[in-house]
Short mmCIF file of N, CA, C and O in Angstrom, two decimals:
data_model
loop_
_atom_site.label_atom_id
_atom_site.label_comp_id
_atom_site.label_asym_id
_atom_site.label_seq_id
_atom_site.Cartn_x
_atom_site.Cartn_y
_atom_site.Cartn_z
N MET L 1 10.62 8.16 25.43
CA MET L 1 9.67 7.48 24.14
C MET L 1 8.48 7.76 23.24
O MET L 1 8.81 8.16 21.98
N ARG L 2 8.36 7.89 24.18
CA ARG L 2 6.58 7.14 23.39
C ARG L 2 6.25 9.17 22.96
O ARG L 2 5.35 8.64 21.65
N SER L 3 6.25 10.12 23.69
CA SER L 3 6.25 11.38 23.40
C SER L 3 6.96 11.29 21.48
O SER L 3 6.23 12.35 20.90
N LEU L 4 7.87 10.96 21.38
CA LEU L 4 8.44 11.86 19.63
C LEU L 4 7.46 10.10 19.54
O LEU L 4 8.01 10.52 18.22
N LEU L 5 6.74 8.91 19.83
CA LEU L 5 6.30 8.47 18.14
C LEU L 5 5.11 9.07 18.14
O LEU L 5 5.73 8.92 16.83
N VAL L 6 4.55 10.50 18.14
CA VAL L 6 3.52 10.86 18.04
C VAL L 6 4.19 12.42 17.32
O VAL L 6 4.24 12.72 16.50
N ALA L 7 5.34 13.38 17.96
CA ALA L 7 5.96 14.26 17.61
C ALA L 7 6.71 14.12 16.57
O ALA L 7 6.36 15.18 15.59
N ILE L 8 7.40 12.67 15.83
CA ILE L 8 8.26 13.03 14.52
C ILE L 8 7.10 13.15 13.13
O ILE L 8 7.64 14.01 12.43
N PRO L 9 6.35 12.45 13.35
CA PRO L 9 4.94 12.28 11.86
C PRO L 9 4.63 13.59 12.13
O PRO L 9 4.31 14.10 11.48
N LEU L 10 3.78 13.63 13.52
CA LEU L 10 3.17 15.59 13.55
C LEU L 10 4.19 16.75 13.10
O LEU L 10 3.41 17.33 12.55
N PHE L 11 5.23 16.60 13.55
CA PHE L 11 6.24 17.29 13.19
C PHE L 11 6.27 17.31 11.84
O PHE L 11 6.34 19.13 11.53
N PHE L 12 6.39 16.76 11.01
CA PHE L 12 6.92 16.76 9.56
C PHE L 12 5.73 17.09 9.00
O PHE L 12 5.62 18.00 7.95
N ALA L 13 4.18 16.56 9.72
CA ALA L 13 3.11 17.37 9.42
C ALA L 13 2.94 18.46 9.10
O ALA L 13 2.50 19.23 8.24
N CYS L 14 3.40 19.47 10.54
CA CYS L 14 3.13 20.31 10.30
C CYS L 14 4.21 21.47 9.79
O CYS L 14 3.72 22.69 9.12
N LEU L 15 5.45 21.22 9.23
CA LEU L 15 6.53 21.69 8.39
C LEU L 15 5.78 21.96 7.04
O LEU L 15 5.86 22.60 6.71
N ALA L 16 5.16 20.87 6.76
CA ALA L 16 4.87 20.55 5.90
C ALA L 16 3.47 21.19 5.24
O ALA L 16 3.62 21.90 3.93
N THR L 17 2.71 21.65 5.61
CA THR L 17 1.32 22.72 5.99
C THR L 17 1.93 23.72 6.70
O THR L 17 0.79 24.76 6.25
N GLY L 18 2.67 23.80 7.20
CA GLY L 18 3.00 25.67 8.08
C GLY L 18 2.16 26.02 9.12
O GLY L 18 2.39 26.66 9.42
N ALA L 19 1.86 24.97 9.60
CA ALA L 19 1.22 24.94 10.93
C ALA L 19 1.88 25.07 12.24
O ALA L 19 1.74 25.48 12.92
N HIS L 20 3.20 24.90 12.24
CA HIS L 20 4.01 24.09 13.41
C HIS L 20 4.12 26.37 13.99
O HIS L 20 4.51 25.57 15.01
N ALA L 21 3.53 26.98 13.65
CA ALA L 21 4.09 28.24 14.17
C ALA L 21 3.02 28.50 15.15
O ALA L 21 2.69 28.69 16.28
N LYS L 22 1.60 27.35 15.01
CA LYS L 22 0.53 27.42 15.41
C LYS L 22 0.35 26.20 16.88
O LYS L 22 -0.05 26.04 18.03
N ASN L 23 0.97 24.93 16.55
CA ASN L 23 1.49 24.10 17.13
C ASN L 23 2.30 24.52 18.10
O ASN L 23 3.43 23.52 17.99
N THR L 24 1.81 24.47 19.59
CA THR L 24 3.00 24.20 20.47
C THR L 24 3.40 22.79 21.31
O THR L 24 4.38 22.59 22.18
N ASN L 25 2.59 22.30 21.41
CA ASN L 25 2.55 21.20 22.02
C ASN L 25 3.37 19.44 21.83
O ASN L 25 3.31 18.91 22.09
N ILE L 26 4.13 20.37 20.55
CA ILE L 26 4.68 18.65 19.78
C ILE L 26 6.04 19.13 20.47
O ILE L 26 6.93 20.18 20.57
N VAL L 27 6.85 18.13 21.06
CA VAL L 27 8.09 18.45 21.69
C VAL L 27 8.97 17.42 21.40
O VAL L 27 8.66 15.86 21.68
N VAL L 28 10.00 17.09 20.64
CA VAL L 28 10.98 16.92 19.96
C VAL L 28 12.48 16.88 20.86
O VAL L 28 12.79 18.23 20.95
N PRO L 29 13.33 15.91 21.67
CA PRO L 29 13.87 16.49 22.34
C PRO L 29 15.50 17.29 21.69
O PRO L 29 15.38 16.54 20.31
N LYS L 30 16.08 18.17 22.02
CA LYS L 30 17.01 18.81 20.98
C LYS L 30 18.16 18.04 20.54
O LYS L 30 18.51 17.18 21.66
N GLY L 31 18.08 18.11 19.57
CA GLY L 31 19.73 17.00 19.13
C GLY L 31 19.19 16.12 18.48
O GLY L 31 19.66 15.33 17.96
N THR L 32 17.75 15.77 18.12
CA THR L 32 17.27 14.64 17.28
C THR L 32 17.36 14.84 16.16
O THR L 32 17.05 16.13 15.39
N VAL L 33 17.75 13.58 15.92
CA VAL L 33 17.86 13.82 13.94
C VAL L 33 16.99 12.88 13.17
O VAL L 33 16.60 11.93 14.20
N ALA L 34 15.88 13.70 12.07
CA ALA L 34 15.33 12.55 11.69
C ALA L 34 15.19 12.34 10.14
O ALA L 34 15.57 13.70 9.46
N LEU L 35 14.69 11.47 9.94
CA LEU L 35 14.34 11.37 8.12
C LEU L 35 13.51 11.26 8.28
O LEU L 35 12.79 10.08 8.77
N HIS L 36 12.21 11.87 7.02
CA HIS L 36 11.13 11.52 6.97
C HIS L 36 11.38 11.10 4.87
O HIS L 36 11.64 11.97 4.32
N CYS L 37 10.87 10.32 4.69
CA CYS L 37 10.32 9.58 3.32
C CYS L 37 9.13 9.04 2.48
O CYS L 37 8.03 9.04 4.00
N GLU L 38 8.71 9.17 1.79
CA GLU L 38 7.69 9.09 1.08
C GLU L 38 7.77 8.14 0.18
O GLU L 38 8.64 8.16 -0.49
N PHE L 39 6.77 7.41 -0.45
CA PHE L 39 6.74 5.86 -1.32
C PHE L 39 5.51 6.05 -1.45
O PHE L 39 3.70 6.20 -1.14
N ARG L 40 5.43 5.74 -3.12
CA ARG L 40 4.43 5.50 -3.77
C ARG L 40 3.78 4.47 -3.61
O ARG L 40 5.10 3.09 -3.76
N THR L 41 2.96 4.13 -2.96
CA THR L 41 2.15 2.04 -2.35
C THR L 41 1.17 2.31 -3.47
O THR L 41 0.18 1.24 -2.71
N GLY L 42 0.78 3.17 -4.50
CA GLY L 42 -1.27 2.87 -4.32
C GLY L 42 -1.81 1.43 -5.22
O GLY L 42 -2.83 0.82 -4.83
N TYR L 43 -0.65 0.97 -5.59
CA TYR L 43 -1.16 -0.21 -5.80
C TYR L 43 -0.46 -1.62 -5.14
O TYR L 43 -0.97 -2.90 -5.64
N LEU L 44 -0.09 -1.58 -4.53
CA LEU L 44 0.42 -2.18 -3.29
C LEU L 44 -0.81 -2.79 -2.22
O LEU L 44 -1.55 -2.13 -2.28
N SER L 45 -0.46 -3.58 -1.28
CA SER L 45 -1.35 -3.64 -0.10
C SER L 45 -1.04 -2.86 0.25
O SER L 45 -0.15 -2.24 1.35
N ASN L 46 -2.10 -2.63 1.91
CA ASN L 46 -2.03 -1.96 3.20
C ASN L 46 -0.72 -2.50 4.37
O ASN L 46 -0.29 -1.71 4.98
N SER L 47 0.44 -3.35 3.51
CA SER L 47 1.49 -3.77 4.62
C SER L 47 2.86 -2.71 3.90
O SER L 47 3.78 -2.98 4.80
N THR L 48 2.66 -1.89 2.89
CA THR L 48 3.72 -1.37 2.75
C THR L 48 3.14 -0.22 2.44
O THR L 48 2.61 1.04 2.37
N PRO L 49 4.17 1.04 4.28
CA PRO L 49 3.83 2.21 4.65
C PRO L 49 4.03 2.87 3.87
O PRO L 49 5.23 3.13 2.78
N SER L 50 3.13 4.42 3.30
CA SER L 50 3.76 5.00 2.17
C SER L 50 4.14 6.30 2.47
O SER L 50 4.63 7.32 1.98
N VAL L 51 4.62 6.20 3.77
CA VAL L 51 5.12 7.36 4.92
C VAL L 51 6.18 6.57 5.80
O VAL L 51 5.94 5.63 6.78
N VAL L 52 7.54 6.78 6.04
CA VAL L 52 8.04 5.87 6.72
C VAL L 52 9.03 7.58 7.42
O VAL L 52 9.68 8.19 7.04
N ASP L 53 9.02 7.31 9.01
CA ASP L 53 9.94 8.56 9.51
C ASP L 53 11.00 7.62 10.35
O ASP L 53 10.69 7.15 11.25
N LEU L 54 12.07 7.89 10.11
CA LEU L 54 13.48 7.48 10.71
C LEU L 54 13.68 8.76 11.98
O LEU L 54 13.52 9.76 12.09
N TYR L 55 14.10 8.20 13.10
CA TYR L 55 15.03 9.25 14.02
C TYR L 55 15.89 8.72 15.38
O TYR L 55 15.71 7.24 15.24
N ARG L 56 16.78 9.87 15.57
CA ARG L 56 17.58 9.25 16.56
C ARG L 56 17.67 10.29 17.86
O ARG L 56 17.75 11.07 17.29
N GLU L 57 17.38 9.91 18.39
CA GLU L 57 17.45 11.10 19.70
C GLU L 57 19.23 11.23 20.17
O GLU L 57 19.57 9.89 19.49
N PRO L 58 19.13 12.21 20.62
CA PRO L 58 20.81 12.14 21.24
C PRO L 58 21.42 11.27 21.97
O PRO L 58 20.88 10.79 22.86
N GLY L 59 22.08 10.62 21.92
CA GLY L 59 22.71 9.10 22.61
C GLY L 59 22.24 8.14 22.59
O GLY L 59 22.41 7.04 23.66
N ALA L 60 21.23 8.07 21.47
CA ALA L 60 20.25 6.58 21.49
C ALA L 60 20.21 6.58 20.33
O ALA L 60 21.06 6.87 19.22
N ASN L 61 20.11 5.00 20.00
CA ASN L 61 19.97 3.90 18.75
C ASN L 61 18.83 4.62 17.37
O ASN L 61 17.78 5.41 17.75
N TRP L 62 19.07 4.39 16.33
CA TRP L 62 18.18 5.34 15.40
C TRP L 62 16.54 3.87 15.90
O TRP L 62 16.91 2.90 15.52
N HIS L 63 15.45 4.92 15.50
CA HIS L 63 14.43 4.14 15.65
C HIS L 63 12.96 4.50 14.17
O HIS L 63 13.42 5.43 14.06
N VAL L 64 12.39 3.51 14.28
CA VAL L 64 11.21 4.13 13.31
C VAL L 64 10.21 4.29 13.56
O VAL L 64 9.10 3.27 14.66
N MET L 65 8.97 5.17 12.81
CA MET L 65 7.69 4.80 13.35
C MET L 65 6.84 5.29 11.75
O MET L 65 7.68 5.80 11.04
N ASP L 66 5.83 4.36 11.26
CA ASP L 66 4.84 4.47 9.72
C ASP L 66 3.82 3.67 10.49
O ASP L 66 3.47 3.13 11.22
N PRO L 67 2.88 4.20 9.23
CA PRO L 67 1.86 3.64 9.18
C PRO L 67 1.36 2.06 9.96
O PRO L 67 0.40 2.08 9.82
N PHE L 68 1.67 1.64 9.29
CA PHE L 68 2.05 0.14 9.43
C PHE L 68 2.33 -0.64 10.81
O PHE L 68 1.36 -1.17 11.45
N LEU L 69 3.26 -0.07 12.23
CA LEU L 69 3.48 0.07 13.31
C LEU L 69 2.20 0.48 13.95
O LEU L 69 1.55 0.03 14.49
N ALA L 70 1.84 1.81 12.74
CA ALA L 70 0.28 2.34 14.39
C ALA L 70 -0.46 1.58 14.10
O ALA L 70 -1.64 0.98 15.16
N TYR L 71 -0.82 1.04 12.89
CA TYR L 71 -2.07 0.20 12.56
C TYR L 71 -1.85 -1.48 13.20
O TYR L 71 -3.23 -1.24 14.12
N PHE L 72 -1.01 -1.43 13.24
CA PHE L 72 -0.72 -3.04 14.62
C PHE L 72 -0.44 -2.57 15.72
O PHE L 72 -0.24 -3.62 16.44
N LYS L 73 -0.44 -1.46 16.46
CA LYS L 73 -0.26 -1.01 17.66
C LYS L 73 0.87 -0.81 18.05
O LYS L 73 1.05 -1.76 19.83
N LYS L 74 2.49 -1.05 17.34
CA LYS L 74 3.33 -1.43 17.90
C LYS L 74 3.86 -0.10 18.19
O LYS L 74 4.43 0.70 17.67
N PRO L 75 4.97 -0.71 18.88
CA PRO L 75 6.22 0.56 19.46
C PRO L 75 6.88 0.69 18.47
O PRO L 75 7.39 0.09 18.24
N PRO L 76 7.34 2.48 18.44
CA PRO L 76 8.67 2.66 17.43
C PRO L 76 9.81 1.42 17.39
O PRO L 76 10.17 1.01 18.59
N GLN L 77 10.25 0.86 16.35
CA GLN L 77 11.12 -0.11 16.26
C GLN L 77 12.14 0.02 16.26
O GLN L 77 13.21 1.40 15.54
N GLN L 78 13.42 -0.51 16.71
CA GLN L 78 14.74 -0.17 16.76
C GLN L 78 15.09 -0.10 14.72
O GLN L 78 15.32 -1.57 14.46
N VAL L 79 16.07 0.88 14.31
CA VAL L 79 16.56 0.52 13.25
C VAL L 79 18.05 -0.15 13.51
O VAL L 79 19.04 0.49 14.47
N GLU L 80 18.68 -0.67 12.33
CA GLU L 80 19.68 -1.07 12.37
C GLU L 80 20.59 -0.64 11.03
O GLU L 80 19.74 -0.15 10.48
N ILE L 81 21.55 0.11 10.88
CA ILE L 81 22.00 0.75 9.62
C ILE L 81 22.96 -0.40 9.19
O ILE L 81 23.95 -1.03 9.47
N LEU L 82 22.49 -1.25 7.42
CA LEU L 82 23.18 -2.04 7.43
C LEU L 82 23.97 -2.20 6.51
O LEU L 82 25.25 -2.97 6.27
N VAL L 83 23.98 -1.21 5.73
CA VAL L 83 24.86 -0.29 4.71
C VAL L 83 25.49 1.06 4.65
O VAL L 83 23.91 1.50 4.91
N ASP L 84 26.09 1.38 4.82
CA ASP L 84 25.97 3.44 5.07
C ASP L 84 27.98 3.16 4.02
O ASP L 84 28.41 3.16 4.40
N ASN L 85 27.40 3.69 2.77
CA ASN L 85 28.91 3.98 1.83
C ASN L 85 28.53 5.14 1.59
O ASN L 85 27.57 5.93 0.87
N PRO L 86 29.60 5.88 0.57
CA PRO L 86 29.29 7.07 -0.63
C PRO L 86 28.53 7.63 -1.13
O PRO L 86 27.44 8.45 -1.72
N LYS L 87 27.84 6.68 -1.34
CA LYS L 87 26.55 6.12 -2.10
C LYS L 87 25.09 5.85 -1.77
O LYS L 87 24.19 7.05 -2.56
N ARG L 88 25.39 5.21 -1.23
CA ARG L 88 23.66 4.66 -0.34
C ARG L 88 23.76 4.61 1.20
O ARG L 88 24.90 4.13 1.58
N ILE L 89 22.28 4.77 1.95
CA ILE L 89 22.66 4.24 3.13
C ILE L 89 21.40 2.86 3.63
O ILE L 89 20.55 3.63 2.45
N THR L 90 21.61 1.84 3.67
CA THR L 90 20.39 0.98 4.28
C THR L 90 20.11 0.78 5.65
O THR L 90 21.08 0.16 6.29
N TYR L 91 18.73 1.08 5.86
CA TYR L 91 18.61 1.06 7.62
C TYR L 91 17.58 -0.08 7.20
O TYR L 91 16.48 -0.78 6.63
N GLY L 92 17.76 -1.15 8.83
CA GLY L 92 16.90 -2.17 8.58
C GLY L 92 15.85 -2.26 9.70
O GLY L 92 16.91 -1.97 10.50
N TRP L 93 14.62 -2.95 9.54
CA TRP L 93 13.89 -3.55 11.09
C TRP L 93 13.20 -4.25 11.05
O TRP L 93 13.03 -4.84 9.96
N THR L 94 13.12 -5.44 11.78
CA THR L 94 11.68 -5.80 11.93
C THR L 94 10.61 -5.83 13.37
O THR L 94 11.00 -5.62 13.97
N VAL L 95 10.05 -6.34 12.76
CA VAL L 95 8.78 -6.48 13.37
C VAL L 95 7.93 -7.99 13.74
O VAL L 95 7.97 -8.97 12.85
N GLU L 96 7.91 -7.89 14.87
CA GLU L 96 7.66 -9.83 15.19
C GLU L 96 6.10 -9.42 15.18
O GLU L 96 5.78 -8.74 15.87
N ARG L 97 4.88 -11.17 15.35
CA ARG L 97 4.36 -11.20 15.65
C ARG L 97 3.08 -10.32 14.85
O ARG L 97 2.27 -9.23 15.98
N VAL L 98 2.95 -10.16 13.96
CA VAL L 98 1.84 -9.47 13.30
C VAL L 98 0.72 -10.10 12.70
O VAL L 98 0.61 -11.31 11.73
N SER L 99 -0.64 -9.64 12.96
CA SER L 99 -1.16 -9.96 12.88
C SER L 99 -2.76 -9.51 12.42
O SER L 99 -2.79 -8.34 13.10
N SER L 100 -3.55 -9.81 11.71
CA SER L 100 -4.38 -8.78 11.57
C SER L 100 -5.81 -9.82 11.68
O SER L 100 -6.20 -10.92 11.92
N ASP L 101 -7.28 -8.68 11.67
CA ASP L 101 -8.77 -9.10 11.55
C ASP L 101 -8.87 -10.41 10.58
O ASP L 101 -10.00 -11.40 11.20
N SER L 102 -8.68 -10.00 9.51
CA SER L 102 -8.64 -11.49 8.38
C SER L 102 -7.97 -12.51 8.71
O SER L 102 -7.56 -13.33 8.31
N ASN L 103 -6.71 -13.03 10.30
CA ASN L 103 -6.62 -13.94 10.62
C ASN L 103 -5.03 -14.70 9.88
O ASN L 103 -4.76 -15.45 9.78
N ASN L 104 -4.54 -13.04 8.91
CA ASN L 104 -3.44 -13.35 8.50
C ASN L 104 -2.18 -12.97 9.54
O ASN L 104 -2.45 -12.32 10.02
N PHE L 105 -1.23 -14.08 9.24
CA PHE L 105 0.08 -14.42 10.89
C PHE L 105 1.26 -14.31 10.07
O PHE L 105 1.46 -15.24 9.25
N ALA L 106 2.00 -13.55 10.40
CA ALA L 106 3.40 -13.28 9.68
C ALA L 106 4.50 -13.37 10.53
O ALA L 106 3.75 -12.00 11.68
N ALA L 107 5.11 -14.72 11.74
CA ALA L 107 6.24 -14.25 12.84
C ALA L 107 6.76 -13.09 12.56
O ALA L 107 6.89 -12.44 13.57
N ARG L 108 7.15 -12.73 11.18
CA ARG L 108 8.47 -11.92 11.14
C ARG L 108 7.79 -11.23 9.43
O ARG L 108 7.63 -11.44 8.99
N VAL L 109 8.25 -9.45 9.99
CA VAL L 109 8.43 -8.92 8.70
C VAL L 109 9.34 -8.27 8.84
O VAL L 109 9.55 -7.36 9.61
N ASN L 110 10.32 -8.10 7.99
CA ASN L 110 11.70 -7.54 7.54
C ASN L 110 11.71 -6.06 6.96
O ASN L 110 11.01 -6.24 5.04
N PHE L 111 11.97 -5.12 6.70
CA PHE L 111 11.94 -4.10 6.32
C PHE L 111 13.14 -3.60 5.84
O PHE L 111 14.25 -3.39 7.03
N ARG L 112 13.50 -3.02 4.68
CA ARG L 112 14.95 -2.15 4.43
C ARG L 112 14.71 -0.73 3.43
O ARG L 112 13.34 -1.10 2.50
N LEU L 113 14.75 0.26 3.80
CA LEU L 113 14.80 1.14 3.42
C LEU L 113 16.18 1.82 2.82
O LEU L 113 17.30 1.59 3.59
N THR L 114 15.95 1.60 1.23
CA THR L 114 17.79 2.35 0.89
C THR L 114 17.48 3.54 0.23
O THR L 114 16.41 4.17 -0.21
N LEU L 115 18.76 4.86 1.09
CA LEU L 115 18.82 5.30 0.18
C LEU L 115 19.80 5.51 -0.40
O LEU L 115 20.86 5.95 -0.34
N ILE L 116 19.22 6.92 -2.03
CA ILE L 116 20.22 7.00 -2.82
C ILE L 116 20.51 8.53 -2.11
O ILE L 116 20.22 9.66 -2.25
N LYS L 117 22.46 8.56 -1.63
CA LYS L 117 22.54 9.84 -1.04
C LYS L 117 22.58 10.95 -2.09
O LYS L 117 22.56 12.37 -2.05
N SER L 118 23.21 10.49 -3.36
CA SER L 118 23.15 11.52 -3.79
C SER L 118 22.00 12.66 -4.91
O SER L 118 21.37 13.92 -4.99
N ASP L 119 20.62 11.92 -5.02
CA ASP L 119 19.63 12.51 -5.11
C ASP L 119 18.14 12.36 -4.64
O ASP L 119 17.29 12.48 -4.67
N ARG L 120 18.36 11.75 -2.94
CA ARG L 120 17.64 11.59 -2.24
C ARG L 120 16.44 10.39 -2.58
O ARG L 120 15.05 10.90 -1.98
N ARG L 121 16.40 9.62 -3.73
CA ARG L 121 15.25 8.70 -3.57
C ARG L 121 15.92 7.94 -3.19
O ARG L 121 16.80 7.69 -2.55
N ALA L 122 14.81 6.85 -2.83
CA ALA L 122 14.77 6.01 -2.11
C ALA L 122 13.84 4.42 -1.88
O ALA L 122 12.91 4.79 -3.45
N SER L 123 14.27 3.01 -1.68
CA SER L 123 13.07 2.39 -1.73
C SER L 123 13.08 1.34 -0.53
O SER L 123 13.65 1.87 0.38
N LEU L 124 11.55 0.84 -0.14
CA LEU L 124 11.33 0.18 0.41
C LEU L 124 10.90 -1.32 0.19
O LEU L 124 10.07 -1.03 -0.80
N THR L 125 11.08 -1.54 1.27
CA THR L 125 11.39 -3.99 0.81
C THR L 125 10.59 -3.92 1.53
O THR L 125 10.73 -3.76 3.01
N VAL L 126 9.65 -4.84 2.18
CA VAL L 126 8.75 -5.61 2.84
C VAL L 126 8.78 -6.70 2.75
O VAL L 126 8.51 -7.09 1.47
N GLN L 127 9.22 -7.51 4.10
CA GLN L 127 9.23 -8.87 3.58
C GLN L 127 8.69 -9.80 4.31
O GLN L 127 9.49 -9.62 5.25
N PRO L 128 7.20 -9.88 4.24
CA PRO L 128 7.27 -10.88 5.76
C PRO L 128 7.34 -12.83 5.01
O PRO L 128 6.95 -12.71 4.27
N THR L 129 7.68 -12.76 6.32
CA THR L 129 7.45 -14.35 6.51
C THR L 129 6.65 -15.43 6.20
O THR L 129 5.62 -14.37 6.62
N GLY L 130 6.92 -15.91 4.81
CA GLY L 130 5.25 -16.50 4.58
C GLY L 130 4.68 -15.97 3.79
O GLY L 130 3.78 -16.37 2.83
N PHE L 131 5.01 -14.52 3.22
CA PHE L 131 4.01 -13.79 2.05
C PHE L 131 4.74 -13.40 0.75
O PHE L 131 6.41 -13.60 0.82
N ARG L 132 4.29 -13.23 0.16
CA ARG L 132 5.14 -11.80 -1.13
C ARG L 132 5.62 -10.99 -0.38
O ARG L 132 5.60 -10.21 0.05
N SER L 133 7.10 -10.66 -1.27
CA SER L 133 7.42 -9.34 -0.42
C SER L 133 6.47 -8.37 -1.66
O SER L 133 6.32 -8.66 -2.72
N GLU L 134 6.74 -6.83 -0.72
CA GLU L 134 7.22 -6.02 -1.64
C GLU L 134 7.90 -4.82 -2.00
O GLU L 134 8.77 -5.03 -0.89
N ALA L 135 7.94 -4.68 -3.24
CA ALA L 135 8.57 -2.84 -2.68
C ALA L 135 8.57 -1.45 -3.85
O ALA L 135 7.05 -1.82 -4.29
N ALA L 136 8.48 -0.87 -2.65
CA ALA L 136 7.93 0.39 -3.00
C ALA L 136 9.10 1.66 -3.61
O ALA L 136 10.42 1.82 -3.02
N TRP L 137 8.79 3.17 -4.03
CA TRP L 137 9.97 3.68 -4.48
C TRP L 137 9.04 5.54 -4.47
O TRP L 137 8.16 5.55 -4.15
N GLY L 138 10.87 6.16 -3.67
CA GLY L 138 9.50 7.63 -3.35
C GLY L 138 11.20 8.12 -3.47
O GLY L 138 11.94 8.04 -4.07
N ARG L 139 10.63 9.10 -1.95
CA ARG L 139 12.00 10.34 -1.68
C ARG L 139 12.02 10.48 -0.57
O ARG L 139 11.28 10.18 0.44
N CYS L 140 13.34 10.58 0.23
CA CYS L 140 13.37 11.60 1.40
C CYS L 140 13.94 12.31 1.50
O CYS L 140 14.25 13.47 0.85
N LEU L 141 13.25 13.59 2.38
CA LEU L 141 14.01 14.91 3.15
C LEU L 141 15.46 14.48 3.30
O LEU L 141 15.41 13.74 3.99
N PRO L 142 16.41 15.81 3.33
CA PRO L 142 17.42 15.91 4.16
C PRO L 142 17.15 15.23 5.11
O PRO L 142 15.65 15.79 5.56
N LEU L 143 17.91 14.71 6.02
CA LEU L 143 17.76 14.79 7.41
C LEU L 143 17.83 16.12 8.30
O LEU L 143 18.34 17.46 8.09
N ARG L 144 17.24 16.01 9.23
CA ARG L 144 16.73 17.41 9.67
C ARG L 144 17.60 17.16 11.28
O ARG L 144 17.29 15.69 12.52
N THR L 145 17.83 18.37 12.09
CA THR L 145 18.15 18.14 13.43
C THR L 145 17.12 18.71 13.92
O THR L 145 17.07 20.57 13.46
N PHE L 146 16.89 18.68 15.26
CA PHE L 146 16.16 19.59 15.41
C PHE L 146 16.00 19.85 17.34
O PHE L 146 17.09 19.44 17.84
#
């Protein structure tokens, strides 16, 4: 799992830049399914990640990695599928015990990513306990199987 923590975001970055032919140290287990989403977050705080990578290794649950988790040195979080119908799919995950150098503390931060299947539009909602919620909109690439 630890290798995938770095591999998925790097793999998508390599795909975008064409560097994948040069980068041979990325190992993603065969059959891994990944979803890469980018959000417009310029007006939001640093709590809302601009990039979210969801992945599922064969026989495992969905997990997420994003800059928010990396900043707080959190491991990939398990993701639950909350809604899955012909129009949309909603993924949800929770991060426990988040604090920063400025002494802000949230006991729990709930994330919800909703993907509209027809055109790949997506929304990301961040709900920290005791603080205001934020929402960002963007797009997701089609699911990739590696």
